[in-house]
CSV table of C-alpha atoms in Angstrom, one decimal:
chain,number,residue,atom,x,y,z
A,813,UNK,CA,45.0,-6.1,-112.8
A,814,UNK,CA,47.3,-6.3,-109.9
A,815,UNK,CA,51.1,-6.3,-110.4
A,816,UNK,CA,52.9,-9.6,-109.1
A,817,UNK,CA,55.3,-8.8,-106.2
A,818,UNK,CA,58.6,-10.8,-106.7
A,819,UNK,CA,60.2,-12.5,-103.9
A,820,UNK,CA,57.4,-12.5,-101.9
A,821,UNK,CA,54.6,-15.6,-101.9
A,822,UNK,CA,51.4,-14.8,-101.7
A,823,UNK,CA,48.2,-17.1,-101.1
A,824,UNK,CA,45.9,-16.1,-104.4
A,825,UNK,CA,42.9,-17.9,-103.9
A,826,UNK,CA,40.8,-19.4,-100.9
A,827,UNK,CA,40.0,-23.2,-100.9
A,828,UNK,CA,36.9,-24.2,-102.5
A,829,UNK,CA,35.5,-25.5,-99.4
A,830,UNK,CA,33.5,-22.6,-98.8
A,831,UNK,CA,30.0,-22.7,-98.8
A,832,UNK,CA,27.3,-19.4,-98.5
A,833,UNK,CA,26.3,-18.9,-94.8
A,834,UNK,CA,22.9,-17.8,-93.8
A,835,UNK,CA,22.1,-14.1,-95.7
A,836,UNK,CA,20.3,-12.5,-93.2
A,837,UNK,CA,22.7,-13.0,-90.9
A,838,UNK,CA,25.7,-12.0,-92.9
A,839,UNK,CA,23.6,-8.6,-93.5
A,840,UNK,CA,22.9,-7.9,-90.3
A,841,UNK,CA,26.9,-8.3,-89.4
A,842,UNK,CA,27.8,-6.0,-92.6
A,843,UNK,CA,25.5,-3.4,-91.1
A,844,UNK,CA,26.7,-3.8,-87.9
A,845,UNK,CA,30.4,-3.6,-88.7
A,846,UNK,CA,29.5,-0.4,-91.1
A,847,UNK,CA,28.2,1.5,-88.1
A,848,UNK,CA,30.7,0.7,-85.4
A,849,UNK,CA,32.9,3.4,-84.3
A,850,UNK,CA,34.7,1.1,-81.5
A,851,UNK,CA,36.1,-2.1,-82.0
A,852,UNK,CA,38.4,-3.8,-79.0
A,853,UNK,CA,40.8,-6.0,-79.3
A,854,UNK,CA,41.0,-9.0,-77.0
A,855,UNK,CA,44.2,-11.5,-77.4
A,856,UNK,CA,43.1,-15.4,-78.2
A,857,UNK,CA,45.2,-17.2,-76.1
A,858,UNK,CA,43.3,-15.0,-73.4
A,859,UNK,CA,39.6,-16.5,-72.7
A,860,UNK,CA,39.7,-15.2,-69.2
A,861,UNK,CA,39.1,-11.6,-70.8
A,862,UNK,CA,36.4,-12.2,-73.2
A,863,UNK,CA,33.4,-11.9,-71.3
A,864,UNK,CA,35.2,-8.3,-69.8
A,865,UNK,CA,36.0,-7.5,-73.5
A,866,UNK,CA,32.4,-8.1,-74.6
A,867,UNK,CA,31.1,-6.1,-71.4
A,868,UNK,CA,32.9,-3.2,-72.5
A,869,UNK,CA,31.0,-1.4,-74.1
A,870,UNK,CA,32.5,-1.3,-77.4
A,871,UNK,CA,30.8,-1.8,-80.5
A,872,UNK,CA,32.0,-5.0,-81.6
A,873,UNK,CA,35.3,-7.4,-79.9
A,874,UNK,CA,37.8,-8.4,-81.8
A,875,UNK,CA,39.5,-11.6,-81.1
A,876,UNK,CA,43.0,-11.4,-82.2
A,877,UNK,CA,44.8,-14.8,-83.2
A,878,UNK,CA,47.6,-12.5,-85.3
A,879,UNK,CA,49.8,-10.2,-83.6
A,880,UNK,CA,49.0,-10.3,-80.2
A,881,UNK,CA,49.5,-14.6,-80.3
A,882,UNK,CA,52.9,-15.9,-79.9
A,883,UNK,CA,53.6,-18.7,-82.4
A,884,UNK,CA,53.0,-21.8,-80.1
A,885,UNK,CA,50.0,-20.2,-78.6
A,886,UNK,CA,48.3,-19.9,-82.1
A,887,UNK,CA,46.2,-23.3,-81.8
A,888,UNK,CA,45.1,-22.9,-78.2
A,889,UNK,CA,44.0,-19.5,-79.3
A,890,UNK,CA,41.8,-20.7,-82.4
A,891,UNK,CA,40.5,-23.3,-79.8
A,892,UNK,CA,39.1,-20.6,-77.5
A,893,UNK,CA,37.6,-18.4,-80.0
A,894,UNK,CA,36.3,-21.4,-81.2
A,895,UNK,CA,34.7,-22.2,-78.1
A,896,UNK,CA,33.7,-18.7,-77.6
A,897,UNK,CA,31.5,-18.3,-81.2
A,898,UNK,CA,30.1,-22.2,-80.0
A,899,UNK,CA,28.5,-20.7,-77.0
A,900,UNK,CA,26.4,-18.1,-79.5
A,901,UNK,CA,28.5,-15.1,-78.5
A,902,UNK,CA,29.6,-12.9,-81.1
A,903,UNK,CA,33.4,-11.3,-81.9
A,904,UNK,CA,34.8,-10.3,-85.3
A,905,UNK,CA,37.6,-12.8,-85.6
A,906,UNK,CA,41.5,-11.2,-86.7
A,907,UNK,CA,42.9,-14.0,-88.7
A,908,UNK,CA,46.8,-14.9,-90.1
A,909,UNK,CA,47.4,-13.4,-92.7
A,910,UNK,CA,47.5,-15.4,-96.3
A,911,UNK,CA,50.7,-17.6,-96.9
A,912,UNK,CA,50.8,-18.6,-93.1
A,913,UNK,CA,51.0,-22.1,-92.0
A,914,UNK,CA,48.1,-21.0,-90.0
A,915,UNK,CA,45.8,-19.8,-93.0
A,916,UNK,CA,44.3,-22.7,-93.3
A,917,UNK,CA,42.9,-23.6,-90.2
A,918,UNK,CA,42.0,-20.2,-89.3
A,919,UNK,CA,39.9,-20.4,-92.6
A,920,UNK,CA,38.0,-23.6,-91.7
A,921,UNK,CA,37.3,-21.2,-88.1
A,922,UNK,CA,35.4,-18.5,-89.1
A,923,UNK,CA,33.8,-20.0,-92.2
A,924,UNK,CA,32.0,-22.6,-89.5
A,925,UNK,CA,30.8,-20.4,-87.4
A,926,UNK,CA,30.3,-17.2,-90.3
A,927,UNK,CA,31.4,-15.0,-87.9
A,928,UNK,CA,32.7,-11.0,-89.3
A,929,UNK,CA,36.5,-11.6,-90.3
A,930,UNK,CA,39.6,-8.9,-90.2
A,931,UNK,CA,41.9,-10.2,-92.9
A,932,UNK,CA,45.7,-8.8,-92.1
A,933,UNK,CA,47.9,-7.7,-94.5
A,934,UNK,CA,44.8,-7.3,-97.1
A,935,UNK,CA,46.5,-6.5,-100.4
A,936,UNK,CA,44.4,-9.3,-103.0
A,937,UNK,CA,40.7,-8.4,-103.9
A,938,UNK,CA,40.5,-12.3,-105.0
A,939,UNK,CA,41.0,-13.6,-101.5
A,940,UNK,CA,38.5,-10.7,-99.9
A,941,UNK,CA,35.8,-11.2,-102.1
A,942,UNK,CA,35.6,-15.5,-101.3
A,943,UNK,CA,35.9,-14.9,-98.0
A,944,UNK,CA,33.5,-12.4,-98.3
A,945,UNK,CA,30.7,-14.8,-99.7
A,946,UNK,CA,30.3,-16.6,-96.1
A,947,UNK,CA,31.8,-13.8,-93.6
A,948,UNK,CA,31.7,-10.2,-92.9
A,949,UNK,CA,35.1,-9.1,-93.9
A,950,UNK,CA,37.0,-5.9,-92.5
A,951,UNK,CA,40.6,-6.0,-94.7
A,952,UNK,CA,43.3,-4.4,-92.7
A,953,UNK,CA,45.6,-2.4,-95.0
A,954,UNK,CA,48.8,-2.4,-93.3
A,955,UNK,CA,51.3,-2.8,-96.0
A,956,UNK,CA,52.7,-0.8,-98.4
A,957,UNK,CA,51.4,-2.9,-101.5
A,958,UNK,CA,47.6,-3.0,-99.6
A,959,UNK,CA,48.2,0.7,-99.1
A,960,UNK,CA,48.8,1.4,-103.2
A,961,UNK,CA,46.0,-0.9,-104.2
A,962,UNK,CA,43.5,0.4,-101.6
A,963,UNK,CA,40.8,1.2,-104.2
A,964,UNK,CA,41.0,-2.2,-105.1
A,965,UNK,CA,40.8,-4.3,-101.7
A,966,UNK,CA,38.2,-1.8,-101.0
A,967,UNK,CA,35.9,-2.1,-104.1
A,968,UNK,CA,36.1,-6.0,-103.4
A,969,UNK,CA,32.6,-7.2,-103.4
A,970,UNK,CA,31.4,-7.9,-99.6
A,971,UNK,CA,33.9,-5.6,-98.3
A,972,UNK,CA,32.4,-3.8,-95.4
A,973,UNK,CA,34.7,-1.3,-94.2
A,974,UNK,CA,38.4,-1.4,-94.2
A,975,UNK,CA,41.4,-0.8,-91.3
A,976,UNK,CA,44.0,1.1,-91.0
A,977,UNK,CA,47.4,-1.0,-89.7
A,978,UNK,CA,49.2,1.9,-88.5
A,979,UNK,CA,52.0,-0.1,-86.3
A,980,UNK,CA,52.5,-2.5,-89.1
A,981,UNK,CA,53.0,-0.3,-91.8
A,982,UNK,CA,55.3,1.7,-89.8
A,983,UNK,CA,58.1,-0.9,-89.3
A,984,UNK,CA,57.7,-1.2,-93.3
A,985,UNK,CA,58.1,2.2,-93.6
A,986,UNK,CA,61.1,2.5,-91.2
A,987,UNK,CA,59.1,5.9,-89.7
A,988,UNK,CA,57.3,6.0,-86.0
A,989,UNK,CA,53.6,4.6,-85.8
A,990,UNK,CA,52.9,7.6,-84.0
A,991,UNK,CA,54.3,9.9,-86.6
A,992,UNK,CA,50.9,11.4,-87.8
A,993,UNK,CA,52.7,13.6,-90.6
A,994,UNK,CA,54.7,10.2,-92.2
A,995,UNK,CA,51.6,8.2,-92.4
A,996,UNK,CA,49.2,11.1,-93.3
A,997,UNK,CA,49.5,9.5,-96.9
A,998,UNK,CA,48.3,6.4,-96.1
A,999,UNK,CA,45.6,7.4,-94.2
A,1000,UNK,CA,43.9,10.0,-96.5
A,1001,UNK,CA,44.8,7.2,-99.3
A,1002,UNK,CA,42.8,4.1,-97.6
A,1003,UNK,CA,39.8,7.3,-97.0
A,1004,UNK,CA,39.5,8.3,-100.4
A,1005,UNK,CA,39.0,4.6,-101.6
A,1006,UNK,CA,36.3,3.8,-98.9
A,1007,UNK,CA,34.6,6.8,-100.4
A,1008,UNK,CA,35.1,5.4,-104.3
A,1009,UNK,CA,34.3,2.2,-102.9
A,1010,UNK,CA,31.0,3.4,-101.6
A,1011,UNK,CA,31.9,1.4,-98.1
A,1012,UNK,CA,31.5,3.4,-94.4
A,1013,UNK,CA,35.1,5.1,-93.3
A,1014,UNK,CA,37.2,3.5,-92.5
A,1015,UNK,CA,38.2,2.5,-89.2
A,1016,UNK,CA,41.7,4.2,-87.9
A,1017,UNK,CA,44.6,2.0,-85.9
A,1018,UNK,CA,45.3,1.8,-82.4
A,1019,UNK,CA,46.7,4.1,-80.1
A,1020,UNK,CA,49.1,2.5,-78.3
A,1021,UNK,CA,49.8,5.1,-75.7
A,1022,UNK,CA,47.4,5.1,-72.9
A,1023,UNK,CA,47.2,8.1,-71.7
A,1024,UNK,CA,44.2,10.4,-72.9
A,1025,UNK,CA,47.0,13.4,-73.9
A,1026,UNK,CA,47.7,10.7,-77.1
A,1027,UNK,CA,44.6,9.4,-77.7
A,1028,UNK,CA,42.7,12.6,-77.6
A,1029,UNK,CA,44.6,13.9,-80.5
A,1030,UNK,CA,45.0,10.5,-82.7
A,1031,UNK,CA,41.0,11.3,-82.6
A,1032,UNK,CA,41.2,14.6,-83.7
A,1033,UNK,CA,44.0,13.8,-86.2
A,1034,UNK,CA,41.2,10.7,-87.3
A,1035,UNK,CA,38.4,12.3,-87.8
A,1036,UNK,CA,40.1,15.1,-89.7
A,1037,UNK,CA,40.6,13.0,-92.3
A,1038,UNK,CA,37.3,11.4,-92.5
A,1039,UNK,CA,37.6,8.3,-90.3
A,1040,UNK,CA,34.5,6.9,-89.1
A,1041,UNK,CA,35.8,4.7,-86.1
A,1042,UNK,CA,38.4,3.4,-84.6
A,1043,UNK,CA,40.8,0.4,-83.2
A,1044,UNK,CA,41.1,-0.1,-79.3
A,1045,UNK,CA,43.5,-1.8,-77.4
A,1046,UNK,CA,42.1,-1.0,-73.7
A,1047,UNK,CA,38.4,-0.4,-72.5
A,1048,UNK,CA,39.2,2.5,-71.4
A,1049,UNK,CA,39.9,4.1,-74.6
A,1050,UNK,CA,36.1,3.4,-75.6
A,1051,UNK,CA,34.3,6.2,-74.1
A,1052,UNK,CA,36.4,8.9,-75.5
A,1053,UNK,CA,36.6,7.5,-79.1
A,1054,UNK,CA,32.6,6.9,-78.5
A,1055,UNK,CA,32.4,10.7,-78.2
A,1056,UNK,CA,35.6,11.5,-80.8
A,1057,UNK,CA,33.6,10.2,-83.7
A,1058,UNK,CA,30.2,11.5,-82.9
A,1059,UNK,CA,28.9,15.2,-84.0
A,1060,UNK,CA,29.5,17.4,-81.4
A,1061,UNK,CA,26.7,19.8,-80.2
A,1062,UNK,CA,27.9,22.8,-82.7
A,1063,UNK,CA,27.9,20.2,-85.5
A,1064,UNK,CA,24.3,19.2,-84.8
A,1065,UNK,CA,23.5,22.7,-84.0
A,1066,UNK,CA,25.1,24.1,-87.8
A,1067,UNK,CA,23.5,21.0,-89.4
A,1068,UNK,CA,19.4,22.0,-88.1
A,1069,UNK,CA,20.6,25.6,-89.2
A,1070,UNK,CA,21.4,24.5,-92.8
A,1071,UNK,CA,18.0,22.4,-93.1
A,1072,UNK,CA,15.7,24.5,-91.5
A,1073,UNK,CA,16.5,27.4,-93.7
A,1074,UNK,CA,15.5,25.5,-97.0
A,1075,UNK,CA,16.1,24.3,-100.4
A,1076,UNK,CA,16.7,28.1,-101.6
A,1077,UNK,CA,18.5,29.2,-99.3
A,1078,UNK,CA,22.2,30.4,-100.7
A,1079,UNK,CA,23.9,31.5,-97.0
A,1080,UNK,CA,23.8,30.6,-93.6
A,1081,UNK,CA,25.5,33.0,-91.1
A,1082,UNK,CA,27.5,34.5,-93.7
A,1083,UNK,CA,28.4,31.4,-95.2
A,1084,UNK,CA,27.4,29.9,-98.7
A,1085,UNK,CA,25.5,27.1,-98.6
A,1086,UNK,CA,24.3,24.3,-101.6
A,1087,UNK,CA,23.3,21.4,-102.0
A,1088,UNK,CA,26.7,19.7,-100.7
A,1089,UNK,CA,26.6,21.3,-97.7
A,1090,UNK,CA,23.3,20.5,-97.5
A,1091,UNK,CA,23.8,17.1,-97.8
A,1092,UNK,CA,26.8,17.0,-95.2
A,1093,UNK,CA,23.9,18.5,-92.9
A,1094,UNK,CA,21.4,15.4,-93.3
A,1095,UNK,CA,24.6,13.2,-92.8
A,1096,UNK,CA,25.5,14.6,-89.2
A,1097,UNK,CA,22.0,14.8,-88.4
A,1098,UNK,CA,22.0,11.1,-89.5
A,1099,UNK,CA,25.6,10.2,-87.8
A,1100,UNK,CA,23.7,12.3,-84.5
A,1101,UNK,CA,20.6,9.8,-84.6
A,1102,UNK,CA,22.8,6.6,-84.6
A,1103,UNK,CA,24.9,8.2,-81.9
A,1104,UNK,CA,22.1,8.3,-79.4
Protein backbone atom coordinates (compact mmCIF):
# COMPACT_ATOMS: atom_id res chain seq x y z
CA UNK A 1 0.00 0.00 0.00
CA UNK A 2 1.37 3.41 -0.58
CA UNK A 3 1.85 5.88 2.36
CA UNK A 4 -0.28 9.13 2.07
CA UNK A 5 1.91 12.26 1.76
CA UNK A 6 0.57 15.15 3.98
CA UNK A 7 0.39 18.53 2.70
CA UNK A 8 0.67 17.67 -0.63
CA UNK A 9 -2.68 16.93 -2.97
CA UNK A 10 -2.50 14.39 -5.19
CA UNK A 11 -4.87 13.33 -8.16
CA UNK A 12 -5.67 9.38 -7.17
CA UNK A 13 -7.71 8.31 -9.79
CA UNK A 14 -8.24 9.09 -13.60
CA UNK A 15 -11.87 9.97 -14.79
CA UNK A 16 -13.90 7.26 -15.90
CA UNK A 17 -14.19 8.55 -19.32
CA UNK A 18 -11.72 6.30 -20.65
CA UNK A 19 -12.41 3.83 -22.99
CA UNK A 20 -9.83 0.82 -24.42
CA UNK A 21 -8.10 1.98 -27.74
CA UNK A 22 -7.35 -0.26 -30.51
CA UNK A 23 -4.91 -3.42 -29.03
CA UNK A 24 -2.86 -3.80 -31.83
CA UNK A 25 -2.00 -0.57 -31.92
CA UNK A 26 -1.26 -0.04 -28.30
CA UNK A 27 1.16 -3.15 -28.70
CA UNK A 28 2.88 -2.08 -31.40
CA UNK A 29 3.63 1.41 -29.45
CA UNK A 30 4.61 -0.65 -26.10
CA UNK A 31 7.12 -2.47 -28.25
CA UNK A 32 8.22 0.41 -29.85
CA UNK A 33 8.82 2.48 -26.74
CA UNK A 34 10.57 -0.73 -25.06
CA UNK A 35 13.22 -0.72 -27.82
CA UNK A 36 13.97 2.99 -28.18
CA UNK A 37 17.31 4.15 -27.08
CA UNK A 38 16.62 7.93 -28.23
CA UNK A 39 13.73 9.88 -27.45
CA UNK A 40 13.76 13.97 -28.36
CA UNK A 41 12.10 16.35 -26.90
CA UNK A 42 10.27 18.99 -28.91
CA UNK A 43 8.48 22.02 -26.90
CA UNK A 44 4.51 22.27 -27.76
CA UNK A 45 4.01 25.72 -28.18
CA UNK A 46 6.72 25.01 -31.00
CA UNK A 47 4.90 23.39 -34.24
CA UNK A 48 7.45 25.04 -36.49
CA UNK A 49 9.96 22.21 -35.13
CA UNK A 50 8.02 19.18 -35.34
CA UNK A 51 8.45 17.99 -38.61
CA UNK A 52 12.65 18.74 -37.94
CA UNK A 53 12.14 16.81 -34.56
CA UNK A 54 10.48 13.91 -36.34
CA UNK A 55 13.28 14.04 -39.15
CA UNK A 56 15.80 13.58 -36.66
CA UNK A 57 16.45 10.52 -36.48
CA UNK A 58 15.57 9.72 -33.09
CA UNK A 59 13.58 6.81 -32.09
CA UNK A 60 10.54 8.31 -30.98
CA UNK A 61 9.64 12.59 -30.47
CA UNK A 62 8.44 13.68 -27.52
CA UNK A 63 6.10 16.48 -27.45
CA UNK A 64 6.53 18.38 -24.28
CA UNK A 65 3.42 20.36 -22.85
CA UNK A 66 5.21 20.25 -19.14
CA UNK A 67 8.32 21.91 -18.46
CA UNK A 68 9.39 23.37 -21.43
CA UNK A 69 5.52 25.38 -21.79
CA UNK A 70 5.13 28.50 -19.99
CA UNK A 71 1.78 28.62 -18.19
CA UNK A 72 -0.23 30.78 -20.79
CA UNK A 73 1.21 28.87 -23.62
CA UNK A 74 -0.15 25.54 -22.22
CA UNK A 75 -3.53 25.54 -24.42
CA UNK A 76 -1.97 26.66 -27.62
CA UNK A 77 0.47 23.90 -27.00
CA UNK A 78 -2.14 21.01 -26.50
CA UNK A 79 -3.83 22.57 -29.70
CA UNK A 80 -0.68 21.86 -31.80
CA UNK A 81 0.02 18.53 -30.66
CA UNK A 82 -3.36 18.01 -31.13
CA UNK A 83 -3.22 18.95 -34.65
CA UNK A 84 0.03 17.16 -35.12
CA UNK A 85 -1.46 13.35 -33.94
CA UNK A 86 -4.76 14.59 -36.39
CA UNK A 87 -2.58 14.63 -39.32
CA UNK A 88 -1.57 10.65 -38.50
CA UNK A 89 1.91 11.56 -37.34
CA UNK A 90 3.14 9.93 -34.31
CA UNK A 91 4.97 11.57 -30.94
CA UNK A 92 4.81 10.27 -27.37
CA UNK A 93 2.97 13.05 -25.65
CA UNK A 94 4.74 14.58 -21.94
CA UNK A 95 1.67 15.52 -20.11
CA UNK A 96 1.01 17.92 -16.61
CA UNK A 97 1.49 16.15 -14.07
CA UNK A 98 -1.66 14.96 -11.79
CA UNK A 99 -3.31 17.70 -9.53
CA UNK A 100 -2.70 20.40 -12.35
CA UNK A 101 -5.49 22.54 -13.64
CA UNK A 102 -4.17 21.25 -16.81
CA UNK A 103 -4.67 17.39 -16.01
CA UNK A 104 -7.69 17.29 -17.29
CA UNK A 105 -7.58 18.42 -20.64
CA UNK A 106 -4.38 16.98 -21.26
CA UNK A 107 -6.15 13.61 -20.33
CA UNK A 108 -9.07 14.03 -22.86
CA UNK A 109 -5.70 14.69 -25.45
CA UNK A 110 -3.96 11.67 -25.63
CA UNK A 111 -6.79 9.37 -24.73
CA UNK A 112 -8.46 10.56 -28.30
CA UNK A 113 -5.82 10.08 -30.21
CA UNK A 114 -4.15 6.80 -27.93
CA UNK A 115 -1.07 8.16 -28.57
CA UNK A 116 2.24 6.72 -25.98
CA UNK A 117 2.08 9.08 -22.88
CA UNK A 118 5.14 10.28 -20.33
CA UNK A 119 3.31 10.92 -17.15
CA UNK A 120 5.56 13.55 -14.88
CA UNK A 121 6.08 13.29 -11.48
CA UNK A 122 4.84 9.39 -11.64
CA UNK A 123 4.63 8.42 -7.98
CA UNK A 124 0.70 6.50 -7.98
CA UNK A 125 0.53 3.00 -9.70
CA UNK A 126 -3.47 3.75 -9.65
CA UNK A 127 -3.20 6.58 -12.02
CA UNK A 128 -0.45 4.57 -14.46
CA UNK A 129 -2.23 1.56 -14.72
CA UNK A 130 -5.84 3.64 -16.17
CA UNK A 131 -4.02 5.49 -18.21
CA UNK A 132 -2.30 2.56 -19.21
CA UNK A 133 -5.56 0.70 -20.54
CA UNK A 134 -5.85 3.24 -23.62
CA UNK A 135 -2.06 4.65 -24.00
CA UNK A 136 1.47 3.55 -23.92
CA UNK A 137 2.71 5.02 -20.79
CA UNK A 138 6.47 5.89 -19.98
CA UNK A 139 6.21 7.25 -15.97
CA UNK A 140 8.93 9.76 -15.30
CA UNK A 141 10.27 9.29 -11.72
CA UNK A 142 11.51 12.54 -10.82
CA UNK A 143 10.50 12.91 -7.31
CA UNK A 144 11.73 11.79 -4.29
CA UNK A 145 8.34 9.89 -3.35
CA UNK A 146 8.26 8.28 -7.26
CA UNK A 147 12.01 7.57 -6.57
CA UNK A 148 11.18 5.35 -3.03
CA UNK A 149 8.15 3.67 -4.67
CA UNK A 150 9.86 2.92 -7.99
CA UNK A 151 9.15 -0.85 -7.76
CA UNK A 152 5.72 0.11 -7.57
CA UNK A 153 5.06 2.73 -10.45
CA UNK A 154 7.16 0.25 -12.31
CA UNK A 155 5.22 -3.03 -11.69
CA UNK A 156 1.98 -0.95 -12.68
CA UNK A 157 0.28 -2.99 -15.29
CA UNK A 158 0.90 -1.46 -18.96
CA UNK A 159 3.92 0.27 -17.82
CA UNK A 160 6.43 0.10 -20.62
CA UNK A 161 9.57 1.45 -19.51
CA UNK A 162 10.12 4.20 -17.03
CA UNK A 163 12.37 7.76 -16.97
CA UNK A 164 14.69 9.10 -15.11
CA UNK A 165 13.90 13.11 -14.14
CA UNK A 166 17.32 13.94 -13.25
CA UNK A 167 16.87 17.98 -13.31
CA UNK A 168 13.71 17.70 -11.43
CA UNK A 169 14.71 15.66 -8.72
CA UNK A 170 17.74 17.59 -8.31
CA UNK A 171 16.08 20.96 -7.27
CA UNK A 172 14.20 18.47 -4.72
CA UNK A 173 17.22 17.26 -3.63
CA UNK A 174 18.98 20.65 -3.27
CA UNK A 175 22.26 18.85 -5.10
CA UNK A 176 23.45 19.58 -9.01
CA UNK A 177 21.56 17.61 -11.89
CA UNK A 178 24.87 16.98 -13.16
CA UNK A 179 26.19 15.61 -9.90
CA UNK A 180 26.52 11.90 -11.11
CA UNK A 181 27.70 10.68 -7.50
CA UNK A 182 24.41 12.46 -5.56
CA UNK A 183 21.92 10.99 -7.79
CA UNK A 184 23.78 7.59 -8.28
CA UNK A 185 21.00 6.32 -5.82
CA UNK A 186 18.26 7.20 -7.66
CA UNK A 187 19.43 5.95 -10.74
CA UNK A 188 20.54 2.34 -9.76
CA UNK A 189 17.16 2.44 -7.59
CA UNK A 190 14.59 3.23 -10.67
CA UNK A 191 17.22 0.21 -12.65
CA UNK A 192 16.75 -2.40 -10.17
CA UNK A 193 12.88 -2.00 -10.30
CA UNK A 194 12.71 -2.05 -14.15
CA UNK A 195 14.48 -5.28 -13.81
CA UNK A 196 11.86 -6.64 -10.88
CA UNK A 197 9.36 -5.20 -12.95
CA UNK A 198 10.28 -7.25 -15.83
CA UNK A 199 10.01 -3.80 -18.09
CA UNK A 200 13.14 -2.77 -20.73
CA UNK A 201 15.76 -0.15 -18.83
CA UNK A 202 15.02 2.43 -18.30
CA UNK A 203 15.54 5.44 -20.09
CA UNK A 204 18.19 8.01 -18.41
CA UNK A 205 17.59 12.15 -18.28
CA UNK A 206 18.80 14.76 -20.34
CA UNK A 207 22.07 16.16 -20.66
CA UNK A 208 21.71 19.63 -20.65
CA UNK A 209 25.22 20.58 -21.60
CA UNK A 210 25.87 20.49 -25.23
CA UNK A 211 29.03 19.82 -25.76
CA UNK A 212 30.07 16.08 -26.50
CA UNK A 213 32.88 16.32 -23.37
CA UNK A 214 29.38 16.03 -21.04
CA UNK A 215 27.40 13.95 -22.95
CA UNK A 216 29.98 11.37 -23.75
CA UNK A 217 30.39 10.65 -20.14
CA UNK A 218 26.55 10.97 -18.88
CA UNK A 219 26.55 7.84 -21.54
CA UNK A 220 29.16 6.05 -19.99
CA UNK A 221 28.01 6.90 -16.46
CA UNK A 222 24.24 5.46 -18.05
CA UNK A 223 25.03 2.59 -19.32
CA UNK A 224 27.15 1.55 -16.34
CA UNK A 225 24.34 1.25 -14.55
CA UNK A 226 22.21 -0.61 -16.86
CA UNK A 227 20.25 2.13 -18.82
CA UNK A 228 18.95 1.12 -21.95
CA UNK A 229 18.31 4.69 -23.59
CA UNK A 230 18.19 7.87 -23.17
CA UNK A 231 16.44 11.62 -23.05
CA UNK A 232 17.50 14.30 -25.75
CA UNK A 233 17.19 17.71 -25.77
CA UNK A 234 19.05 18.54 -29.27
CA UNK A 235 19.41 16.35 -32.56
CA UNK A 236 22.54 16.42 -32.23
CA UNK A 237 22.87 14.46 -29.24
CA UNK A 238 21.16 11.45 -31.22
CA UNK A 239 24.00 9.96 -32.96
CA UNK A 240 26.20 9.54 -30.11
CA UNK A 241 23.65 8.26 -27.64
CA UNK A 242 22.66 5.92 -30.85
CA UNK A 243 26.09 4.45 -30.60
CA UNK A 244 26.42 4.89 -26.40
CA UNK A 245 23.78 2.29 -25.88
CA UNK A 246 24.66 -0.20 -28.54
CA UNK A 247 27.37 -3.20 -28.02
CA UNK A 248 30.41 -2.07 -29.05
CA UNK A 249 32.51 -4.31 -31.40
CA UNK A 250 34.55 -6.06 -28.32
CA UNK A 251 31.14 -6.73 -26.74
CA UNK A 252 29.79 -8.53 -29.81
CA UNK A 253 33.16 -9.99 -30.37
CA UNK A 254 33.23 -11.57 -26.35
CA UNK A 255 29.60 -12.39 -26.76
CA UNK A 256 30.15 -15.02 -30.26
CA UNK A 257 33.27 -16.18 -28.13
CA UNK A 258 31.05 -17.31 -25.17
CA UNK A 259 28.33 -19.05 -27.51
CA UNK A 260 30.49 -20.61 -29.91
CA UNK A 261 32.41 -22.40 -27.25
CA UNK A 262 29.18 -24.36 -25.92
CA UNK A 263 26.92 -25.40 -23.28
CA UNK A 264 30.05 -27.11 -21.35
CA UNK A 265 32.28 -24.97 -21.57
CA UNK A 266 33.48 -23.62 -17.90
CA UNK A 267 36.20 -20.62 -19.29
CA UNK A 268 36.62 -18.39 -21.95
CA UNK A 269 40.12 -16.61 -22.14
CA UNK A 270 40.86 -17.33 -18.74
CA UNK A 271 37.61 -16.31 -17.49
CA UNK A 272 34.79 -18.50 -15.95
CA UNK A 273 31.84 -18.71 -17.76
CA UNK A 274 28.03 -20.20 -16.87
CA UNK A 275 25.01 -20.00 -17.68
CA UNK A 276 24.65 -16.12 -16.67
CA UNK A 277 27.20 -15.10 -18.60
CA UNK A 278 25.95 -17.07 -21.17
CA UNK A 279 22.82 -15.60 -21.15
CA UNK A 280 24.27 -11.84 -21.06
CA UNK A 281 25.99 -13.16 -24.37
CA UNK A 282 22.61 -13.97 -26.32
CA UNK A 283 21.34 -10.60 -24.87
CA UNK A 284 24.21 -8.40 -26.63
CA UNK A 285 24.02 -10.50 -29.48
CA UNK A 286 20.27 -9.71 -29.41
CA UNK A 287 20.79 -5.82 -28.35
CA UNK A 288 23.55 -6.04 -31.64
CA UNK A 289 20.73 -7.38 -34.03
CA UNK A 290 18.19 -4.52 -33.08
CA UNK A 291 21.07 -2.11 -33.38
CA UNK A 292 21.58 -2.66 -37.04
Amino acid sequence: MIAECTGVERASAVPARFELTDPERLSRDRARIAAARTLLFVPGHRPDRFEKAAGAGADAVIIDLEDAVAPDAKDAARRHAADWLARGRDAVVRINAPGTSWWDADLDLVTAFGCPVMLPKAEDPEVIARIAEVCAVIPLVETAAGTERALDVCCAPGVVRAAFGSVDLATELGVRHDDTLALAYARSRLVMACAAAGVAPPLDGVTTALDDDALAQDLQHARRLGFGGKLCIHPKQLPAVTAGFAPTDEELAWARKVLAAGDAVSAVDGVMVDRPVQERARRLLVRGLRAG
